[in-house]
CSV table of C-alpha atoms in Angstrom, one decimal:
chain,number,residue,atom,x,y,z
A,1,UNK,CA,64.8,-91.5,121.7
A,2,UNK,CA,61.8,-93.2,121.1
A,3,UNK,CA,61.8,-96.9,119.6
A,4,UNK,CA,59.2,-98.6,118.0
A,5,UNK,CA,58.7,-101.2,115.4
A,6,UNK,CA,59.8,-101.1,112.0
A,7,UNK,CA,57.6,-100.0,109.1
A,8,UNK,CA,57.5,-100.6,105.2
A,9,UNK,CA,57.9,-96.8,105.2
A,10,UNK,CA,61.4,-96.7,107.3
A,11,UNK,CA,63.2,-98.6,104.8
A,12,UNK,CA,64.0,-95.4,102.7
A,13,UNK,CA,66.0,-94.1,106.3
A,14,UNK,CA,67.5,-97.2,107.1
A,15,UNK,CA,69.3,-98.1,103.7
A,16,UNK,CA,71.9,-95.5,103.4
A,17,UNK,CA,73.3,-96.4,106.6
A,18,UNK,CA,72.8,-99.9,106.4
A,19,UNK,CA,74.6,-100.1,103.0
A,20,UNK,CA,77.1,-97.6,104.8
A,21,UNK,CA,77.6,-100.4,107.2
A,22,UNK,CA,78.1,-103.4,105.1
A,23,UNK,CA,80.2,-101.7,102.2
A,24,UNK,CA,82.5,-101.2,105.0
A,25,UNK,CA,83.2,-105.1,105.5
A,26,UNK,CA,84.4,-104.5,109.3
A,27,UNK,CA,81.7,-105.9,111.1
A,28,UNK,CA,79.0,-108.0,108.8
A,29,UNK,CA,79.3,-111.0,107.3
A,30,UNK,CA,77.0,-110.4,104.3
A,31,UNK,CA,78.2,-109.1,100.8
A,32,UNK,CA,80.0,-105.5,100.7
A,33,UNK,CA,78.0,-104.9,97.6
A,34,UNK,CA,74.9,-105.7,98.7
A,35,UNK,CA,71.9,-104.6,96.4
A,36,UNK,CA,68.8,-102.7,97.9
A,37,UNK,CA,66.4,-105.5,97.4
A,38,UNK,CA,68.6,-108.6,98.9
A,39,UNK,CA,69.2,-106.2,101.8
A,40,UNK,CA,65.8,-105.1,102.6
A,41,UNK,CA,64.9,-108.8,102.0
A,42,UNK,CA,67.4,-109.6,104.5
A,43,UNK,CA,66.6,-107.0,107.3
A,44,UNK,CA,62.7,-107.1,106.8
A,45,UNK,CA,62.4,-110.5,106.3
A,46,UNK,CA,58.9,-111.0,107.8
A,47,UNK,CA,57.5,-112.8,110.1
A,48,UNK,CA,58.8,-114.2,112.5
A,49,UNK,CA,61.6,-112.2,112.0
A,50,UNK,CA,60.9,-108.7,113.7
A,51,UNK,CA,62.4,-105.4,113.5
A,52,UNK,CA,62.7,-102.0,115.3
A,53,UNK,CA,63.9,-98.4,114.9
A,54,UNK,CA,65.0,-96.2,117.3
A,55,UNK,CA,64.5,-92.4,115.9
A,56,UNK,CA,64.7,-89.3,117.8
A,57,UNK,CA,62.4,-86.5,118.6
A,58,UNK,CA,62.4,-85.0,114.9
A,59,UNK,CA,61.9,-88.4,113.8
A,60,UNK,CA,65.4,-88.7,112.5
A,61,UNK,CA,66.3,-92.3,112.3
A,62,UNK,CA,69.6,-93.5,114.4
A,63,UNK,CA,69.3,-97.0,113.9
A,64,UNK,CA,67.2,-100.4,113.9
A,65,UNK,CA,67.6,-103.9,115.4
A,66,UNK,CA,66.1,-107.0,114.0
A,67,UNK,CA,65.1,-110.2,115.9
A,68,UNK,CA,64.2,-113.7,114.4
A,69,UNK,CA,64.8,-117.3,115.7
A,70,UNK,CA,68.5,-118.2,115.5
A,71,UNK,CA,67.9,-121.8,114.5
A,72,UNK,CA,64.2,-123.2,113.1
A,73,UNK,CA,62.3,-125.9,114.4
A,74,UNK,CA,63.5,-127.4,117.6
A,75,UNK,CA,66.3,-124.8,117.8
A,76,UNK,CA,63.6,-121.7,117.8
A,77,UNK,CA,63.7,-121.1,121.3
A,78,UNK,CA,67.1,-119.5,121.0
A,79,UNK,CA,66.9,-115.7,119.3
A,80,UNK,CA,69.2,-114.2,117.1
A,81,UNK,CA,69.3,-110.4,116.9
A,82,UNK,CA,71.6,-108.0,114.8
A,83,UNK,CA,72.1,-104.0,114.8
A,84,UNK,CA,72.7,-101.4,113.0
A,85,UNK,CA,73.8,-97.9,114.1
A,86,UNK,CA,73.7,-94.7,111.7
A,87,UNK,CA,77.0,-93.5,111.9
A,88,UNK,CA,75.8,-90.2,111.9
A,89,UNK,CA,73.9,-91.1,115.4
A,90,UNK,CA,77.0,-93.1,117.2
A,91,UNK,CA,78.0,-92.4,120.3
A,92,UNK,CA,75.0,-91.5,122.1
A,93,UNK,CA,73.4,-95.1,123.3
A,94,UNK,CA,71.3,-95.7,120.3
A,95,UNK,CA,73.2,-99.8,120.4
A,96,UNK,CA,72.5,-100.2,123.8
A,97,UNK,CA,68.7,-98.6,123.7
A,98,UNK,CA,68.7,-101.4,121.1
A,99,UNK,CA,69.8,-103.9,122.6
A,100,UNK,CA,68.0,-103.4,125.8
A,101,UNK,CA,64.8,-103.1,123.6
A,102,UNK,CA,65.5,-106.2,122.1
A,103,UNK,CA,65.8,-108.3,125.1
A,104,UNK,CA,62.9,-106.9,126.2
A,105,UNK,CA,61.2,-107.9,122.8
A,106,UNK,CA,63.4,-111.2,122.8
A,107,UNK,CA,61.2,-112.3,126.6
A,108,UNK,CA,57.9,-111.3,126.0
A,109,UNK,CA,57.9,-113.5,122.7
A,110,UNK,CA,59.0,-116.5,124.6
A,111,UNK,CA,62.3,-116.9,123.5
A,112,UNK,CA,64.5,-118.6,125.7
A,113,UNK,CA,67.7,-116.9,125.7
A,114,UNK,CA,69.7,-114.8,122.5
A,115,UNK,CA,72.5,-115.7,120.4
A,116,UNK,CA,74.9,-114.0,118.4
A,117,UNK,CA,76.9,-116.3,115.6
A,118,UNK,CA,79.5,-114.2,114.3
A,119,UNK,CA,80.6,-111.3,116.3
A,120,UNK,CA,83.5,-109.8,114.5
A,121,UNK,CA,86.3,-109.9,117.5
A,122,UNK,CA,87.7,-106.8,116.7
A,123,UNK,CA,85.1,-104.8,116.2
A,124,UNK,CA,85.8,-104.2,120.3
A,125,UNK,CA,83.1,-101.7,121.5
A,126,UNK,CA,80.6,-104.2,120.3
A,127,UNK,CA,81.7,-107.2,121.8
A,128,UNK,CA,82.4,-104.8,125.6
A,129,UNK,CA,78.4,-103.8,124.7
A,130,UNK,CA,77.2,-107.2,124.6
A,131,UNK,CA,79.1,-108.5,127.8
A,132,UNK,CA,77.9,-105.1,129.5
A,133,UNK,CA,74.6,-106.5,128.7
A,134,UNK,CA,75.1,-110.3,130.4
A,135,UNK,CA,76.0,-112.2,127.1
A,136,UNK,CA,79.1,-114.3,127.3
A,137,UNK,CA,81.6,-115.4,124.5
A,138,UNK,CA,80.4,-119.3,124.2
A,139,UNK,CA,82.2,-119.9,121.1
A,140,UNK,CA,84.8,-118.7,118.6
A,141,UNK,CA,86.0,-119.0,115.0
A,142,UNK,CA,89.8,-118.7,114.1
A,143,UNK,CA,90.2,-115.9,111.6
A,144,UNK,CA,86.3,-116.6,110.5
A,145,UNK,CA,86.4,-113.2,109.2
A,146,UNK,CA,87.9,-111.3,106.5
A,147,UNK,CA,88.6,-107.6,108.0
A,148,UNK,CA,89.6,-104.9,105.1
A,149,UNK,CA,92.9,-104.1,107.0
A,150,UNK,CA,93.0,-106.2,110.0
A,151,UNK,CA,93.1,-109.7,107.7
A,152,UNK,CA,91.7,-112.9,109.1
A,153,UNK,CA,90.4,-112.4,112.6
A,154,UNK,CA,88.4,-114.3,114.5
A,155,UNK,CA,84.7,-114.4,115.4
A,156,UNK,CA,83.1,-114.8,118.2
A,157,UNK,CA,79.8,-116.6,119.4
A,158,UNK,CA,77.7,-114.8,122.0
A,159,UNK,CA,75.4,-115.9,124.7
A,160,UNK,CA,72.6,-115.0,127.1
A,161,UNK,CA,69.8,-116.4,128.7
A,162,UNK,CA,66.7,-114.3,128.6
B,1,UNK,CA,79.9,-146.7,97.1
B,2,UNK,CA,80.0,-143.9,94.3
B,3,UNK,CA,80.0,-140.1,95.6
B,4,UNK,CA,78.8,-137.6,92.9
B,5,UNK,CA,77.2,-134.4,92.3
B,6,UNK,CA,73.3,-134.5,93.7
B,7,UNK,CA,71.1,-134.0,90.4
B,8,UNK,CA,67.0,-133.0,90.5
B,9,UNK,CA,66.4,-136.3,89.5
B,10,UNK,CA,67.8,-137.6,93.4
B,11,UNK,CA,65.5,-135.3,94.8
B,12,UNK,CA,62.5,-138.0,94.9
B,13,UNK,CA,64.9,-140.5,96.3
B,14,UNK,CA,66.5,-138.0,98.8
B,15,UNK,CA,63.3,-136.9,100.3
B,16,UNK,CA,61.7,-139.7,102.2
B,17,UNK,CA,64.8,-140.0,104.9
B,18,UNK,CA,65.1,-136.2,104.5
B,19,UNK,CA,61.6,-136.3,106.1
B,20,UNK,CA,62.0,-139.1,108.4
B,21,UNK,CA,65.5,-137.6,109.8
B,22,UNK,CA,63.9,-134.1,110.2
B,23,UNK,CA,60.4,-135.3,111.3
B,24,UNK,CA,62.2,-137.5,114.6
B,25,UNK,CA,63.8,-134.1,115.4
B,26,UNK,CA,66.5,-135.6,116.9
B,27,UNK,CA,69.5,-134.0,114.9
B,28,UNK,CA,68.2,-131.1,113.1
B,29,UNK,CA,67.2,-127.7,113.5
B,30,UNK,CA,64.8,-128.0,110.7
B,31,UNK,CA,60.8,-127.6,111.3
B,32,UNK,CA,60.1,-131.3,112.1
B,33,UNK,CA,56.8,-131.1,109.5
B,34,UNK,CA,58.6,-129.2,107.1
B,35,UNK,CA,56.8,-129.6,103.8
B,36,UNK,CA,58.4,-130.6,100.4
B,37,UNK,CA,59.0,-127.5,98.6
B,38,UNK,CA,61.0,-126.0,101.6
B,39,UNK,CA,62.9,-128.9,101.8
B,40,UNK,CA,63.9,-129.3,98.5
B,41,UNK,CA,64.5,-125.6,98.8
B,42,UNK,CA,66.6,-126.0,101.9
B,43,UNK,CA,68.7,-128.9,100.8
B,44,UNK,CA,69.5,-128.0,97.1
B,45,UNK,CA,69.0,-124.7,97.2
B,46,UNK,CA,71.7,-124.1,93.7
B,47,UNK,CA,74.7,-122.4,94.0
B,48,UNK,CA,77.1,-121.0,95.8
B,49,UNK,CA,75.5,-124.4,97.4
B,50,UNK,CA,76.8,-127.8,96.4
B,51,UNK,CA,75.3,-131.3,97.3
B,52,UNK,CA,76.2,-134.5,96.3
B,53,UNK,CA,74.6,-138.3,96.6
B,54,UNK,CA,76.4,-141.7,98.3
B,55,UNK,CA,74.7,-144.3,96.2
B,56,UNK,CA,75.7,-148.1,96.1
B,57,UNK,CA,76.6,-149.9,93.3
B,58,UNK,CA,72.9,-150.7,92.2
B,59,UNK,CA,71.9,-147.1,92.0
B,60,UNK,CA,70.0,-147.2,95.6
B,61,UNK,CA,70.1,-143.9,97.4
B,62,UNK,CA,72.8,-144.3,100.6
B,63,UNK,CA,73.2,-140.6,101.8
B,64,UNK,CA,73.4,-136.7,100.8
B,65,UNK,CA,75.1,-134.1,101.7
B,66,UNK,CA,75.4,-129.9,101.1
B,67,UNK,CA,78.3,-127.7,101.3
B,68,UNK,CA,77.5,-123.8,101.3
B,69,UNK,CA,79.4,-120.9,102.6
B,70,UNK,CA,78.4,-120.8,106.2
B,71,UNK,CA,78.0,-116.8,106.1
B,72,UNK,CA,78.3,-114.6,103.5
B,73,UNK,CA,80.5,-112.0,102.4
B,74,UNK,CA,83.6,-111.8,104.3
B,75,UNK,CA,83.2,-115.1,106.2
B,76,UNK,CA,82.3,-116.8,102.7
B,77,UNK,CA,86.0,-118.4,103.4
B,78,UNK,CA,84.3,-120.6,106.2
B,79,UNK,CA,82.5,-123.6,104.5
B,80,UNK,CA,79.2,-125.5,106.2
B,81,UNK,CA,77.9,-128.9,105.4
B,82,UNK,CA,75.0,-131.0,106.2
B,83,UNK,CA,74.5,-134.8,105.8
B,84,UNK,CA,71.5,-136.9,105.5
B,85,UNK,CA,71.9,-140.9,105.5
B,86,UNK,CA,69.2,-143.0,105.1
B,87,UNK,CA,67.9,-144.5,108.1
B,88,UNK,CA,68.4,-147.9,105.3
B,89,UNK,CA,71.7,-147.7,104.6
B,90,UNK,CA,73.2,-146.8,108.6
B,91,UNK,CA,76.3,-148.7,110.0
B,92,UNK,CA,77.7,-148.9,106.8
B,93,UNK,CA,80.3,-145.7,106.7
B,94,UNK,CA,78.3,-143.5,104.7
B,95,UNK,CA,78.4,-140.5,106.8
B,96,UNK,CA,82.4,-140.5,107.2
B,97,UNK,CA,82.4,-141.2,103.1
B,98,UNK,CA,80.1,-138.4,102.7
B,99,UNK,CA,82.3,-136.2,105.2
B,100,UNK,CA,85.3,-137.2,103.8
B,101,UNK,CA,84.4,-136.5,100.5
B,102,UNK,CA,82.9,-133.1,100.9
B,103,UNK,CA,86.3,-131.8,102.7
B,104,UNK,CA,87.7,-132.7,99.9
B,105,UNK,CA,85.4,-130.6,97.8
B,106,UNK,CA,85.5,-128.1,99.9
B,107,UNK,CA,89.4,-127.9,99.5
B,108,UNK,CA,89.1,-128.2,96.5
B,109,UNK,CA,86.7,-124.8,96.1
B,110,UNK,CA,88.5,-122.9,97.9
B,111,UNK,CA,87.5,-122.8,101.3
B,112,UNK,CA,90.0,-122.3,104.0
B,113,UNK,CA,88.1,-124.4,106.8
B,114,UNK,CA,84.7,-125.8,107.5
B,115,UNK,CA,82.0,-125.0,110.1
B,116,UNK,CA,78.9,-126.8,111.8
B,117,UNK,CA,77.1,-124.4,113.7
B,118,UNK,CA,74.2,-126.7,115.5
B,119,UNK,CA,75.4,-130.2,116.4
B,120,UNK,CA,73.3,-132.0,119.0
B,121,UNK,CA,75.4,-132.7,121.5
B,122,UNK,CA,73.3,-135.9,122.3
B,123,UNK,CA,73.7,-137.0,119.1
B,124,UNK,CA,77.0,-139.0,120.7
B,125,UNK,CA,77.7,-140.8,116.4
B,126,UNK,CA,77.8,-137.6,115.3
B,127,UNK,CA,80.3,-135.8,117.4
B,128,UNK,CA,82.3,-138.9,117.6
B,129,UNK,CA,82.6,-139.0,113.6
B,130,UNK,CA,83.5,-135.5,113.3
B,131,UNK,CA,86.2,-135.8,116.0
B,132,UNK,CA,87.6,-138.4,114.3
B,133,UNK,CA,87.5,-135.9,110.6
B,134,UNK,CA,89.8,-133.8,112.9
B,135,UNK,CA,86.7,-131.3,113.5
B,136,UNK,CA,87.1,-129.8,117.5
B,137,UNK,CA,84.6,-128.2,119.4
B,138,UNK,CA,84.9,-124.2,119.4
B,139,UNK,CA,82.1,-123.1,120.9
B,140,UNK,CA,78.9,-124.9,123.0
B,141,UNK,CA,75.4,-123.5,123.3
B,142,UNK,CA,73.4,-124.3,126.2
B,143,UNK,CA,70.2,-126.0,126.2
B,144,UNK,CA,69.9,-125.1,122.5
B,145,UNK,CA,68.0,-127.8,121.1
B,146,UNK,CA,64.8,-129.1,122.4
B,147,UNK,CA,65.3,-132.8,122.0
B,148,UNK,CA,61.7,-135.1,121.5
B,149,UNK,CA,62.8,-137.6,125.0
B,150,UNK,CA,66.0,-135.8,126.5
B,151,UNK,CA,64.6,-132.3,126.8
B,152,UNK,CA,66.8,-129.1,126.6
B,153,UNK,CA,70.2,-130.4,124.8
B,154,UNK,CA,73.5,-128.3,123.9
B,155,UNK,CA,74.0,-127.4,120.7
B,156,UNK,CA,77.9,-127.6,119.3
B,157,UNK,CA,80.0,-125.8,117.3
B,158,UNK,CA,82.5,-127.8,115.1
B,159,UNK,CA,85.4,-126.3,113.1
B,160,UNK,CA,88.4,-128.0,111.3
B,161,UNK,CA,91.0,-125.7,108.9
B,162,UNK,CA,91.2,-126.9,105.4
């Protein structure tokens, strides 16, 4: 698995999944129907937002992570990052390459630790990732989110210091 | 004190405490020498956003204030506000008018509760005020805020149901 930053020309690889993602409504708080430009605008926002893919030896992509400040101004020492795994590549370590990567990333551009604002509490093998890597539940939202089958559950904020 | 829907024609008389409130960088996550068109961008950016203007009886400019969804999608449920008072027109109940007032609205729209993600925990008026709206604290970020005299600050998270 080899990751690298994202390109204009990855955009093509990353959208089906993406949309696969969000049109699921279990773990992202952005619209289910989502159109191609909003979304791209959204994940590839620019600087000094920043984004990666991991892809594997063919080149076949199994996900990307993006990183930006979590607040602006005097707030913008504190990252935000958010992931997105292709289904088809789940199951082999592709979130936590991410997120490892991202830390990583997250240090060497001076950020002072990472947040996470809305971390969909039952979306469980994401929230046991992030506390496998150091980030604690600092915050959460009664029923702040609007699962398809679960109803209202909660969300959660999450924490580390970089 | 009339409350009422914020108009383009405010936004001269909105942006000169705007500035000053943002450019002390005291209470906001905001870039503190964010320009004009950002600004205005920021603070009325249309809808699903809604702002409205405390003015007194002579027309003068007291306070402002914007409710938006505070996420998108299937948090869209969770309402966020900012508020602005003139530096002018402080000590005289403008901000709990203001936060009373958009509650209300926000009932009134549909929202089920309402959310401030980045609440300086310094800023003691603040936190009081919102206490006293019946908003608790659900989640705490450390040092997230650079404050301009008092260094690395918490940031809070506030939430009250609707």
């Amino acid at each position: 698995m080899l990751i690298r930053e994202a390109t204009a020309a990855d955009w093509p690889e990353i959208w089906p999944f993406l949309r696969r993602i969000v049109a699921a409504g279990e773990t992202y708080t952005w619209p289910r129907d989502v159109d191609e430009a909003t979304a791209r605008r959204l994940w590839l926002p620019g600087p000094p937002a920043r984004a990666v893919v991991a892809v594997d030896d063919a080149g076949t992509m199994l996900g990307t992570a993006k990183l930006a400040p979590n607040q602006l101004g005097p707030g913008d020492h504190v990252a935000n990052a958010s992931f997105m795994v292709s289904p088809a590549a789940g199951g082999r370590g592709v979130g936590r390459a991410l997120g490892a990567h991202v830390l990583d990333l997250a240090r060497a551009e001076g950020y002072r630790a990472m947040q996470f604002n809305a971390v969909v509490a039952s979306n469980e093998r994401a929230v046991a990732l992030w506390r496998s890597l150091d980030f604690a539940v600092v915050g959460r939202i009664p029923e702040g989110f609007r699962h398809p089958s679960r109803g209202y559950v909660d969300l959660l904020v999450m924490h580390r210091r970089l």
